[in-house]
Short mmCIF file of C-alpha atoms in Angstrom, two decimals:
data_model
loop_
_atom_site.label_atom_id
_atom_site.label_comp_id
_atom_site.label_asym_id
_atom_site.label_seq_id
_atom_site.Cartn_x
_atom_site.Cartn_y
_atom_site.Cartn_z
CA MET A 11 -6.84 -0.16 -27.82
CA SER A 12 -8.96 0.52 -30.84
CA PHE A 13 -10.25 4.03 -31.34
CA ARG A 14 -13.83 4.87 -32.16
CA LEU A 15 -15.73 8.00 -33.01
CA THR A 16 -18.78 7.71 -35.19
CA TRP A 17 -21.40 9.91 -36.87
CA VAL A 18 -24.59 8.65 -38.41
CA PHE A 19 -27.14 11.42 -38.11
CA LEU A 20 -28.73 13.10 -41.11
CA LEU A 21 -28.53 16.88 -41.18
CA ALA A 22 -32.16 17.34 -40.30
CA PHE A 23 -31.87 15.11 -37.24
CA THR A 24 -28.68 16.89 -36.17
CA LEU A 25 -30.48 20.22 -36.34
CA LEU A 26 -33.30 18.74 -34.31
CA LEU A 27 -30.80 17.72 -31.62
CA VAL A 28 -29.29 21.19 -31.62
CA THR A 29 -32.57 23.00 -31.27
CA ALA A 30 -34.50 20.54 -29.10
CA PRO A 31 -34.84 21.62 -25.47
CA VAL A 32 -32.63 19.74 -23.02
CA ALA A 33 -33.83 19.06 -19.49
CA ALA A 34 -32.09 21.02 -16.76
CA GLN A 35 -29.31 19.16 -15.00
CA ASN A 36 -29.42 17.90 -11.47
CA GLY A 37 -26.68 19.79 -9.63
CA ASP A 38 -25.30 16.50 -8.27
CA THR A 39 -25.18 14.81 -11.67
CA LEU A 40 -22.21 14.92 -14.00
CA VAL A 41 -23.55 14.83 -17.56
CA VAL A 42 -21.50 13.12 -20.27
CA THR A 43 -22.36 12.84 -23.97
CA THR A 44 -21.32 10.29 -26.56
CA LEU A 45 -22.36 9.53 -30.10
CA SER A 46 -22.02 5.76 -29.95
CA ASP A 47 -23.32 3.34 -27.37
CA ILE A 48 -20.85 1.55 -25.13
CA SER A 49 -19.75 -1.75 -26.65
CA SER A 50 -19.38 -3.60 -23.33
CA LEU A 51 -18.83 -2.98 -19.62
CA ASP A 52 -17.09 -6.33 -19.23
CA PRO A 53 -13.42 -5.55 -18.43
CA ALA A 54 -12.32 -8.66 -20.29
CA ILE A 55 -14.17 -7.67 -23.46
CA GLY A 56 -14.49 -3.89 -23.87
CA TYR A 57 -11.38 -2.60 -25.63
CA ASP A 58 -11.87 0.89 -27.01
CA THR A 59 -11.85 4.56 -26.07
CA LEU A 60 -15.50 4.55 -25.05
CA SER A 61 -15.70 1.42 -22.95
CA TRP A 62 -12.54 1.96 -20.88
CA PRO A 63 -13.45 5.29 -19.24
CA THR A 64 -17.05 4.14 -18.85
CA MET A 65 -16.25 0.82 -17.18
CA SER A 66 -13.93 2.70 -14.82
CA LEU A 67 -17.13 3.98 -13.22
CA PHE A 68 -17.85 0.46 -12.01
CA TYR A 69 -14.49 -1.26 -11.52
CA ARG A 70 -11.02 -0.94 -10.07
CA GLY A 71 -7.94 -3.15 -10.22
CA LEU A 72 -5.18 -4.00 -7.80
CA VAL A 73 -3.25 -0.87 -8.76
CA THR A 74 -3.68 2.34 -10.70
CA LEU A 75 -1.15 4.64 -12.37
CA LYS A 76 0.11 7.94 -10.99
CA ASP A 77 1.56 8.61 -14.44
CA SER A 78 2.17 6.39 -17.43
CA GLN A 79 4.95 4.49 -15.65
CA THR A 80 4.35 4.77 -11.88
CA PRO A 81 1.96 2.28 -10.19
CA GLU A 82 0.05 3.12 -7.01
CA PRO A 83 -2.07 0.84 -4.79
CA ALA A 84 -5.80 0.67 -5.50
CA LEU A 85 -7.66 -2.44 -4.29
CA ALA A 86 -4.27 -3.67 -3.12
CA ASP A 87 -2.88 -2.07 0.01
CA SER A 88 0.68 -2.87 -1.06
CA PHE A 89 2.65 -4.75 -3.69
CA GLU A 90 6.14 -6.18 -4.06
CA ILE A 91 8.16 -7.30 -7.08
CA SER A 92 10.99 -9.79 -6.68
CA GLU A 93 14.48 -8.81 -7.77
CA ASP A 94 14.40 -11.19 -10.72
CA GLY A 95 11.11 -9.69 -11.93
CA LEU A 96 9.35 -13.06 -11.85
CA THR A 97 7.16 -12.76 -8.74
CA TYR A 98 4.52 -10.10 -8.02
CA THR A 99 2.86 -10.13 -4.59
CA PHE A 100 -0.23 -8.08 -3.72
CA VAL A 101 -1.80 -7.59 -0.30
CA LEU A 102 -5.45 -6.52 -0.48
CA ARG A 103 -6.77 -3.65 1.60
CA ASP A 104 -8.40 -4.74 4.83
CA GLY A 105 -12.20 -4.76 4.64
CA ILE A 106 -12.44 -3.86 0.96
CA LEU A 107 -15.86 -4.55 -0.63
CA PHE A 108 -17.57 -5.02 -3.96
CA SER A 109 -20.42 -2.59 -4.63
CA ASN A 110 -22.90 -5.26 -3.43
CA GLY A 111 -21.25 -5.22 0.00
CA ARG A 112 -19.39 -8.53 -0.24
CA ALA A 113 -15.78 -8.62 0.89
CA ILE A 114 -13.18 -8.90 -1.87
CA THR A 115 -10.82 -11.84 -1.38
CA PRO A 116 -7.70 -13.19 -3.10
CA GLU A 117 -10.02 -15.82 -4.63
CA ASP A 118 -11.75 -12.99 -6.53
CA VAL A 119 -8.39 -11.84 -7.88
CA LYS A 120 -7.51 -15.34 -9.03
CA TYR A 121 -10.95 -15.82 -10.56
CA SER A 122 -10.79 -12.52 -12.46
CA PHE A 123 -7.47 -13.28 -14.12
CA GLU A 124 -8.33 -16.90 -14.89
CA ARG A 125 -11.57 -15.70 -16.45
CA LEU A 126 -9.61 -13.21 -18.57
CA LEU A 127 -7.24 -15.97 -19.75
CA ASN A 128 -9.98 -18.55 -20.34
CA PRO A 129 -10.44 -19.04 -24.12
CA ALA A 130 -14.20 -19.27 -23.54
CA THR A 131 -14.18 -15.60 -22.52
CA ALA A 132 -12.61 -14.68 -25.88
CA SER A 133 -10.87 -11.66 -24.39
CA PRO A 134 -8.89 -9.51 -26.84
CA THR A 135 -6.62 -8.48 -23.96
CA ALA A 136 -5.75 -11.92 -22.56
CA TYR A 137 -2.34 -11.65 -24.21
CA MET A 138 -1.38 -8.99 -21.65
CA PHE A 139 -1.06 -11.70 -18.97
CA GLY A 140 -0.01 -14.70 -21.05
CA MET A 141 3.41 -14.81 -19.35
CA ILE A 142 1.91 -15.92 -16.02
CA GLU A 143 3.23 -19.39 -15.17
CA GLY A 144 0.71 -22.07 -16.10
CA ALA A 145 -1.28 -19.79 -18.42
CA ASP A 146 -0.38 -21.81 -21.52
CA ALA A 147 -1.55 -25.08 -19.96
CA PHE A 148 -4.74 -23.45 -18.72
CA ILE A 149 -5.49 -21.91 -22.12
CA ALA A 150 -4.84 -25.26 -23.82
CA GLY A 151 -7.26 -27.00 -21.47
CA ASP A 152 -4.53 -29.09 -19.86
CA ALA A 153 -4.99 -27.53 -16.41
CA GLU A 154 -8.03 -26.46 -14.41
CA GLU A 155 -6.31 -23.43 -12.90
CA VAL A 156 -3.41 -21.09 -13.59
CA SER A 157 -0.63 -22.45 -11.40
CA GLY A 158 1.19 -19.12 -11.33
CA ILE A 159 -1.65 -17.38 -9.46
CA ARG A 160 -1.39 -18.49 -5.83
CA ILE A 161 -3.40 -17.47 -2.77
CA LEU A 162 -0.99 -17.10 0.15
CA ASP A 163 -3.41 -16.06 2.88
CA GLU A 164 -6.76 -14.32 3.36
CA ARG A 165 -5.43 -11.04 1.92
CA THR A 166 -2.42 -11.98 -0.21
CA VAL A 167 -2.17 -13.20 -3.79
CA GLU A 168 1.00 -13.97 -5.72
CA PHE A 169 1.69 -14.02 -9.48
CA THR A 170 4.67 -15.99 -10.79
CA LEU A 171 5.89 -15.39 -14.35
CA THR A 172 7.74 -17.54 -16.85
CA ARG A 173 9.79 -14.51 -17.94
CA PRO A 174 10.17 -10.90 -16.85
CA GLU A 175 7.62 -8.51 -18.32
CA TRP A 176 8.76 -4.93 -17.85
CA THR A 177 5.33 -3.42 -18.53
CA LEU A 178 3.38 -5.75 -16.25
CA MET A 179 2.55 -3.20 -13.53
CA GLN A 180 1.08 -0.89 -16.17
CA ARG A 181 -1.00 -3.83 -17.43
CA PHE A 182 -2.31 -4.58 -13.93
CA ALA A 183 -3.64 -0.99 -13.79
CA LEU A 184 -5.60 -1.22 -17.05
CA PRO A 185 -9.25 -2.38 -17.32
CA PRO A 186 -8.24 -5.96 -18.23
CA GLY A 187 -6.80 -6.09 -14.71
CA PHE A 188 -10.07 -5.01 -13.06
CA ILE A 189 -11.43 -7.36 -10.40
CA VAL A 190 -14.93 -8.73 -11.04
CA ALA A 191 -17.36 -10.46 -8.68
CA ARG A 192 -17.91 -14.10 -9.63
CA GLU A 193 -21.57 -14.06 -8.57
CA GLY A 194 -22.18 -11.14 -10.93
CA VAL A 195 -20.64 -12.99 -13.85
CA GLU A 196 -22.57 -16.19 -13.12
CA ALA A 197 -25.89 -14.43 -12.56
CA ALA A 198 -25.68 -12.31 -15.72
CA GLY A 199 -24.17 -14.97 -17.98
CA GLU A 200 -23.70 -13.64 -21.50
CA ASP A 201 -25.24 -10.34 -20.39
CA PHE A 202 -22.44 -9.53 -17.93
CA GLY A 203 -21.23 -6.76 -20.24
CA ARG A 204 -24.45 -4.92 -19.41
CA GLN A 205 -24.66 -5.81 -15.71
CA PRO A 206 -21.33 -4.80 -14.12
CA LEU A 207 -20.43 -5.84 -10.59
CA GLY A 208 -17.12 -4.55 -9.31
CA ALA A 209 -15.55 -2.17 -6.81
CA GLY A 210 -15.58 1.14 -8.69
CA PRO A 211 -16.85 4.51 -7.44
CA PHE A 212 -20.31 4.07 -9.01
CA THR A 213 -22.95 1.40 -9.63
CA LEU A 214 -25.18 1.03 -12.68
CA VAL A 215 -28.79 2.18 -12.28
CA GLU A 216 -30.02 1.85 -15.86
CA TRP A 217 -28.79 1.51 -19.41
CA GLN A 218 -31.17 2.26 -22.25
CA SER A 219 -29.32 1.25 -25.39
CA GLY A 220 -28.81 4.18 -27.71
CA VAL A 221 -30.40 6.59 -25.23
CA LYS A 222 -28.61 6.92 -21.89
CA MET A 223 -26.75 5.26 -19.05
CA LEU A 224 -27.13 6.33 -15.41
CA ALA A 225 -24.68 5.50 -12.62
CA THR A 226 -24.99 6.40 -8.96
CA ARG A 227 -22.54 6.64 -6.08
CA ASN A 228 -21.21 3.36 -4.66
CA PRO A 229 -21.59 3.60 -0.85
CA ASN A 230 -19.00 0.82 -0.46
CA TYR A 231 -16.24 2.54 -2.44
CA PHE A 232 -12.88 2.06 -0.73
CA LYS A 233 -11.79 5.72 -0.93
CA PRO A 234 -13.47 7.72 1.87
CA GLY A 235 -15.44 10.70 0.63
CA LEU A 236 -15.30 9.68 -3.03
CA PRO A 237 -16.84 10.01 -5.51
CA LEU A 238 -17.67 13.69 -5.22
CA VAL A 239 -20.83 13.67 -7.35
CA ASP A 240 -23.90 11.58 -6.69
CA ASN A 241 -24.58 10.52 -10.27
CA VAL A 242 -23.06 10.28 -13.72
CA GLU A 243 -25.46 10.38 -16.67
CA ILE A 244 -24.19 9.41 -20.11
CA GLN A 245 -26.38 10.71 -22.92
CA ILE A 246 -25.99 8.41 -25.93
CA GLY A 247 -26.57 9.34 -29.56
CA VAL A 248 -25.23 12.89 -29.36
CA GLU A 249 -23.18 13.91 -32.40
CA PRO A 250 -19.78 15.27 -31.27
CA SER A 251 -20.36 18.87 -32.39
CA VAL A 252 -23.75 18.84 -30.70
CA GLY A 253 -22.01 17.60 -27.57
CA ILE A 254 -19.67 20.61 -27.75
CA LEU A 255 -22.67 22.90 -28.08
CA ARG A 256 -24.32 21.34 -25.04
CA ILE A 257 -21.13 21.77 -23.04
CA ASP A 258 -20.92 25.43 -24.04
CA ASN A 259 -24.56 25.92 -23.07
CA GLY A 260 -24.06 24.34 -19.63
CA GLU A 261 -26.25 21.36 -20.55
CA ALA A 262 -23.40 18.80 -20.38
CA ASP A 263 -19.99 18.58 -18.74
CA ILE A 264 -17.83 16.48 -21.07
CA SER A 265 -18.08 14.26 -24.13
CA LEU A 266 -16.47 10.85 -24.43
CA ASP A 267 -15.84 11.80 -28.06
CA PHE A 268 -12.68 13.77 -28.68
CA VAL A 269 -13.05 17.37 -29.84
CA PRO A 270 -14.00 17.19 -33.54
CA ASN A 271 -11.95 18.99 -36.18
CA SER A 272 -14.80 21.36 -36.97
CA ASP A 273 -14.80 22.72 -33.41
CA TYR A 274 -11.13 22.60 -32.49
CA PRO A 275 -9.94 25.85 -34.18
CA ARG A 276 -12.63 27.94 -32.49
CA ILE A 277 -11.91 26.47 -29.05
CA ALA A 278 -8.11 26.46 -29.36
CA THR A 279 -7.93 30.13 -30.40
CA ASP A 280 -10.33 31.44 -27.75
CA PRO A 281 -8.46 32.20 -24.48
CA ALA A 282 -11.69 31.71 -22.52
CA LEU A 283 -12.20 28.21 -23.96
CA GLN A 284 -8.75 26.77 -24.58
CA SER A 285 -8.14 26.22 -20.87
CA ARG A 286 -11.04 23.77 -20.90
CA LEU A 287 -9.26 21.44 -23.33
CA ILE A 288 -7.83 18.25 -21.82
CA GLU A 289 -4.95 16.88 -23.88
CA ILE A 290 -4.63 13.10 -24.07
CA THR A 291 -0.93 12.40 -23.57
CA ALA A 292 -0.90 9.06 -21.75
CA PHE A 293 -2.23 7.10 -24.74
CA PRO A 294 -0.08 7.84 -27.84
CA ASN A 295 -1.72 6.71 -31.05
CA VAL A 296 -1.35 5.87 -34.70
CA GLN A 297 -4.05 6.17 -37.38
CA TYR A 298 -3.56 3.42 -39.92
CA LEU A 299 -4.96 1.37 -42.78
CA ILE A 300 -5.33 -2.40 -42.53
CA PRO A 301 -5.02 -4.23 -45.86
CA ASN A 302 -6.32 -7.80 -45.74
CA THR A 303 -3.11 -9.70 -46.45
CA ARG A 304 -5.02 -12.99 -46.75
CA ILE A 305 -6.32 -12.02 -50.19
CA GLU A 306 -5.10 -10.58 -53.50
CA PRO A 307 -3.84 -8.02 -54.21
CA PHE A 308 -2.99 -7.12 -50.62
CA ASN A 309 -0.87 -10.22 -50.06
CA ASN A 310 1.66 -8.57 -52.39
CA VAL A 311 4.05 -6.29 -50.51
CA ASP A 312 4.59 -4.10 -53.59
CA VAL A 313 0.87 -3.36 -53.69
CA ARG A 314 0.93 -2.35 -50.04
CA ARG A 315 3.99 -0.16 -50.64
CA ALA A 316 2.27 1.43 -53.64
CA MET A 317 -0.82 2.22 -51.62
CA SER A 318 1.37 3.90 -49.01
CA ALA A 319 3.45 5.90 -51.50
CA ALA A 320 0.29 7.24 -53.13
CA ILE A 321 -0.95 8.91 -49.91
CA ASP A 322 -0.19 12.57 -49.20
CA ARG A 323 0.14 12.49 -45.41
CA GLU A 324 0.72 16.23 -45.17
CA ARG A 325 -2.80 16.73 -46.46
CA LEU A 326 -4.05 14.39 -43.74
CA VAL A 327 -2.21 16.53 -41.18
CA GLN A 328 -4.10 19.56 -42.49
CA ILE A 329 -7.42 17.75 -42.11
CA TYR A 330 -6.47 17.28 -38.45
CA ASN A 331 -5.95 21.07 -38.08
CA ASN A 332 -2.18 20.45 -37.88
CA ARG A 333 -2.72 18.43 -34.69
CA ALA A 334 -0.89 15.47 -36.20
CA VAL A 335 2.45 14.41 -37.62
CA PRO A 336 3.01 11.99 -40.51
CA ALA A 337 3.66 8.37 -39.54
CA ALA A 338 5.97 5.98 -41.33
CA GLY A 339 6.10 3.25 -38.73
CA PRO A 340 3.58 2.35 -36.02
CA ILE A 341 5.58 3.55 -32.98
CA PRO A 342 4.60 7.11 -31.98
CA PRO A 343 7.54 9.55 -31.81
CA THR A 344 6.98 10.12 -28.08
CA VAL A 345 7.51 6.41 -27.30
CA SER A 346 10.94 4.89 -26.74
CA GLY A 347 11.91 2.56 -29.55
CA ASP A 348 10.64 4.78 -32.35
CA ASN A 349 13.03 4.74 -35.30
CA PRO A 350 13.59 8.35 -36.47
CA ASP A 351 15.25 7.15 -39.67
CA VAL A 352 12.17 5.52 -41.20
CA SER A 353 10.08 7.77 -43.40
CA SER A 354 6.98 7.81 -45.54
CA VAL A 355 7.44 9.55 -48.90
CA TYR A 356 4.56 10.81 -51.01
CA ASN A 357 5.51 9.64 -54.51
CA PRO A 358 2.65 8.84 -56.94
CA ASP A 359 5.14 7.95 -59.71
CA ALA A 360 6.80 5.36 -57.47
CA ALA A 361 3.34 4.06 -56.57
CA ARG A 362 2.53 3.49 -60.25
CA GLU A 363 5.84 1.70 -60.80
CA LEU A 364 5.24 -0.57 -57.81
CA LEU A 365 1.73 -1.41 -59.02
CA ALA A 366 3.09 -2.29 -62.48
CA GLN A 367 5.84 -4.38 -60.88
CA ALA A 368 3.18 -6.26 -58.90
CA GLY A 369 1.13 -6.94 -62.05
CA TYR A 370 -1.46 -4.22 -61.55
CA ALA A 371 -0.39 -1.63 -64.11
CA ASP A 372 -4.05 -0.85 -64.74
CA GLY A 373 -4.80 -0.60 -61.04
CA PHE A 374 -7.60 -2.42 -59.24
CA SER A 375 -10.85 -1.78 -57.37
CA THR A 376 -11.53 -2.32 -53.68
CA GLU A 377 -13.48 -1.08 -50.65
CA LEU A 378 -12.25 1.04 -47.75
CA VAL A 379 -14.23 0.38 -44.56
CA THR A 380 -14.18 3.15 -41.99
CA THR A 381 -16.32 4.42 -39.14
CA THR A 382 -18.94 7.09 -39.73
CA ASP A 383 -17.09 9.70 -37.68
CA PRO A 384 -16.85 12.84 -39.86
CA THR A 385 -13.08 13.10 -39.45
CA ASP A 386 -12.60 9.43 -40.32
CA VAL A 387 -14.75 9.94 -43.41
CA ALA A 388 -12.78 13.05 -44.44
CA ILE A 389 -9.47 11.19 -44.04
CA ALA A 390 -10.79 8.22 -46.01
CA GLN A 391 -12.05 10.48 -48.82
CA ALA A 392 -8.62 12.14 -49.09
CA ILE A 393 -6.93 8.73 -49.28
CA ILE A 394 -9.38 7.52 -51.92
CA ALA A 395 -8.68 10.64 -54.00
CA ASP A 396 -4.92 10.01 -53.77
CA TRP A 397 -5.34 6.38 -54.75
CA SER A 398 -7.50 7.24 -57.75
CA ALA A 399 -4.60 9.25 -59.17
CA VAL A 400 -2.55 6.04 -59.47
CA GLY A 401 -5.35 3.75 -60.67
CA ILE A 402 -6.66 2.35 -57.38
CA ASN A 403 -10.42 2.79 -57.31
CA ALA A 404 -11.71 2.46 -53.76
CA THR A 405 -15.31 2.71 -52.64
CA LEU A 406 -15.91 4.25 -49.22
CA VAL A 407 -17.92 2.00 -46.88
CA PRO A 408 -18.65 3.90 -43.62
CA VAL A 409 -20.20 1.82 -40.81
CA GLU A 410 -21.05 2.54 -37.18
CA PHE A 411 -18.17 1.73 -34.88
CA ALA A 412 -19.81 -1.28 -33.22
CA GLN A 413 -20.34 -2.79 -36.68
CA TRP A 414 -16.75 -1.98 -37.71
CA LEU A 415 -15.44 -3.69 -34.59
CA ASP A 416 -17.70 -6.70 -35.14
CA ILE A 417 -16.40 -7.15 -38.67
CA ALA A 418 -12.77 -6.67 -37.62
CA SER A 419 -13.06 -9.08 -34.70
CA ASN A 420 -15.35 -11.77 -36.07
CA ARG A 421 -15.36 -11.54 -39.88
CA PRO A 422 -12.10 -9.85 -40.90
CA GLU A 423 -12.19 -11.55 -44.27
CA GLU A 424 -15.12 -9.24 -45.13
CA MET A 425 -12.92 -6.14 -44.77
CA PRO A 426 -10.62 -5.63 -47.80
CA ILE A 427 -9.08 -2.50 -46.25
CA GLY A 428 -9.98 -1.02 -42.87
CA TYR A 429 -9.21 2.38 -41.41
CA ILE A 430 -8.95 2.88 -37.65
CA GLY A 431 -6.74 4.30 -34.90
CA TRP A 432 -4.74 2.46 -32.25
CA PHE A 433 -4.04 3.91 -28.82
CA LEU A 434 -1.15 2.38 -26.91
CA ASP A 435 -2.43 0.77 -23.71
CA TYR A 436 0.98 1.22 -22.12
CA GLN A 437 3.86 3.31 -23.43
CA ASP A 438 6.09 0.55 -24.70
CA PRO A 439 6.71 -0.29 -28.36
CA SER A 440 5.66 -3.89 -27.74
CA ASN A 441 2.06 -2.67 -27.58
CA VAL A 442 1.93 -1.84 -31.27
CA TYR A 443 3.63 -5.03 -32.38
CA GLU A 444 2.16 -7.73 -30.14
CA PRO A 445 -1.58 -7.10 -30.71
CA LEU A 446 -1.48 -5.58 -34.22
CA VAL A 447 1.17 -7.43 -36.21
CA SER A 448 2.34 -10.62 -34.52
CA CYS A 449 1.05 -13.86 -36.03
CA ALA A 450 -1.18 -14.48 -32.99
CA GLY A 451 -2.05 -10.81 -32.43
CA SER A 452 -5.49 -10.28 -30.88
CA PHE A 453 -6.13 -7.23 -33.12
CA ASN A 454 -4.21 -8.41 -36.19
CA VAL A 455 -7.19 -7.69 -38.43
CA GLY A 456 -5.25 -7.95 -41.68
CA GLY A 457 -3.95 -11.45 -40.89
CA PHE A 458 -0.28 -10.59 -41.51
CA CYS A 459 2.17 -13.23 -40.29
CA ASN A 460 5.93 -13.30 -40.65
CA GLU A 461 7.56 -15.82 -38.33
CA GLU A 462 11.05 -14.35 -38.82
CA ILE A 463 9.86 -10.92 -37.70
CA ASP A 464 7.98 -12.58 -34.85
CA ALA A 465 11.26 -14.10 -33.69
CA VAL A 466 12.86 -10.63 -33.64
CA PHE A 467 9.99 -9.41 -31.47
CA GLN A 468 10.24 -12.36 -29.08
CA ALA A 469 13.89 -11.50 -28.49
CA ALA A 470 13.25 -7.77 -28.12
CA LYS A 471 10.53 -8.09 -25.50
CA LEU A 472 12.87 -10.01 -23.17
CA MET A 473 15.28 -7.08 -23.01
CA PRO A 474 14.99 -4.75 -20.01
CA PRO A 475 14.21 -1.05 -20.58
CA GLY A 476 17.28 0.70 -21.95
CA ASP A 477 19.17 1.40 -25.14
CA GLU A 478 19.44 -2.27 -26.16
CA ARG A 479 15.66 -2.71 -25.99
CA TRP A 480 14.90 0.57 -27.77
CA ASN A 481 17.43 -0.17 -30.52
CA ALA A 482 15.92 -3.62 -31.02
CA TYR A 483 12.45 -2.12 -31.44
CA ALA A 484 13.80 0.56 -33.78
CA GLY A 485 15.16 -2.24 -35.94
CA LEU A 486 11.84 -4.05 -35.73
CA GLU A 487 10.01 -0.91 -36.83
CA SER A 488 12.30 -0.68 -39.85
CA LEU A 489 11.37 -4.26 -40.79
CA LEU A 490 7.68 -3.42 -40.47
CA VAL A 491 8.05 -0.40 -42.76
CA GLN A 492 9.65 -2.67 -45.36
CA GLU A 493 6.98 -5.37 -45.12
CA MET A 494 4.14 -2.89 -44.47
CA PRO A 495 1.55 -5.21 -42.87
CA ASN A 496 -0.40 -2.04 -42.04
CA ILE A 497 -0.14 1.37 -43.69
CA ASN A 498 0.62 3.93 -41.00
CA LEU A 499 -0.70 7.42 -41.65
CA VAL A 500 -0.44 9.95 -38.81
CA HIS A 501 0.01 10.32 -35.05
CA VAL A 502 -2.68 12.66 -33.68
CA VAL A 503 -2.97 14.87 -30.60
CA ASN A 504 -6.51 14.50 -29.22
CA TYR A 505 -8.47 16.53 -26.68
CA TYR A 506 -11.49 16.26 -24.43
CA TYR A 507 -13.49 19.43 -23.68
CA ILE A 508 -15.13 20.20 -20.32
CA SER A 509 -17.76 22.65 -19.12
CA GLU A 510 -17.06 25.71 -17.01
CA ARG A 511 -18.74 24.21 -13.97
CA VAL A 512 -16.75 20.98 -13.69
CA GLU A 513 -13.50 20.67 -11.73
CA GLY A 514 -11.23 17.74 -10.91
CA LEU A 515 -12.00 15.84 -14.10
CA VAL A 516 -8.55 15.02 -15.42
CA PRO A 517 -7.01 12.55 -17.86
CA ASP A 518 -5.99 9.24 -16.34
CA ALA A 519 -2.92 7.27 -17.42
CA ALA A 520 -4.77 3.94 -17.17
CA LEU A 521 -8.43 4.82 -17.76
CA LEU A 522 -8.39 7.82 -20.17
CA LEU A 523 -10.77 9.58 -17.74
CA ASN A 524 -11.30 9.13 -13.99
CA PHE A 525 -14.62 10.44 -12.72
CA GLU A 526 -14.15 9.80 -9.00
CA SER A 527 -12.70 13.25 -8.15
CA ALA A 528 -14.90 15.34 -10.44
CA THR A 529 -16.92 18.09 -8.79
CA ILE A 530 -19.64 20.38 -10.07
CA ASN A 531 -19.63 24.09 -9.25
CA ASN A 532 -23.05 25.51 -10.01
#
């Protein structure tokens, strides 16, 4: 899942936001701030750290996660997995409803997953369910339905796979597995991302782009007594540090933006404040650079290796207030399959030698495209300074996150080098290879493709959890460090920050944040 945090306000406007009076909160309204607008509330489309917790206001899937590995029933009353791992059967709760009051049926489940897999939807997360039997024929247009999704009776739906997928229950719990109402999709058309219709704890009241979003309690929510607040208001366009100030002043309850570096030391060292930090542990991450391997000079592996060797990752760790560790490969150290033997060495002399070996003894010029988040900009500036010492002259091009994502998704050839973060959707090493590096990866922005390495991955993902699987991925990570399709920088520990008056707002292993149990103590 791509990470976003952006910052576009001039100093004068920031000061205006700090000093401008803020209306008093309604005691039954949880107030959330965010700098950037939400990209989409369509579960098949939104794929970032803003859209996932926000769309969880309006949707639920068949299951949720108790922790990063343990599924629990949600819209499903029960589930069963066959011994061979090829058949998943879900029984829906009796009398469960969409927010518009219509009963949810197995047909809605089938529709939601076929819509996700339909190429016309252009979902970046369709790959998560590509192993369902008949998905390939459906995607190719050779079948009108996915044969592996079968309705058994008025409450039961069955998924049959072509191969075991050991992370499938985690995938069912994520937003791509949310169940949508067909009539909502058909009525909204291309605007469905702004007109959600699901079975979450809230319904959308209004969404003023760049200003605010308001959600109110769903009276048809399947969990009795929940949610515990009447409304959730998301204030859009609030710079992260201003959001922290509003939280401290009792004018907001949480920000969707992680705690910025400028505020973290003060909060972390204050005993009265540090208990209000929420550490994000369920979504390990890697911050990385994406060289466009379709074009020169980035199609040359020695150039990519030189760019990596020129970067002082320890300085990047310092920029993150020592809340990070250097990254050589893409697999976070807390995830099974990480190879502890791979390393990233800061060696400007080696970088110069590699550039000369690649035919760029005099260096070259390029552009580094990043978001406008102040930490992203600071990291990019440090990298550019390191590169300049070896003859690589890079111009910083900061853009708002929505624009960055649009370029990466629709016009990647316009991005010579991108900088972004990736959060693992599920804690398995396949989730950094399959979307980011494989030839058909849905977020393979740099266009890297190595069919031999792909074959290693295809074999590794068939192995059940255990030493054989983890060793296979450790070997794969070593290959990636050699080929360096992306330049991995650091793994970061991130935090949310909550107000004194909010309780029950905790990190969620599938959604980042779950607002249904949050309460406000005035």
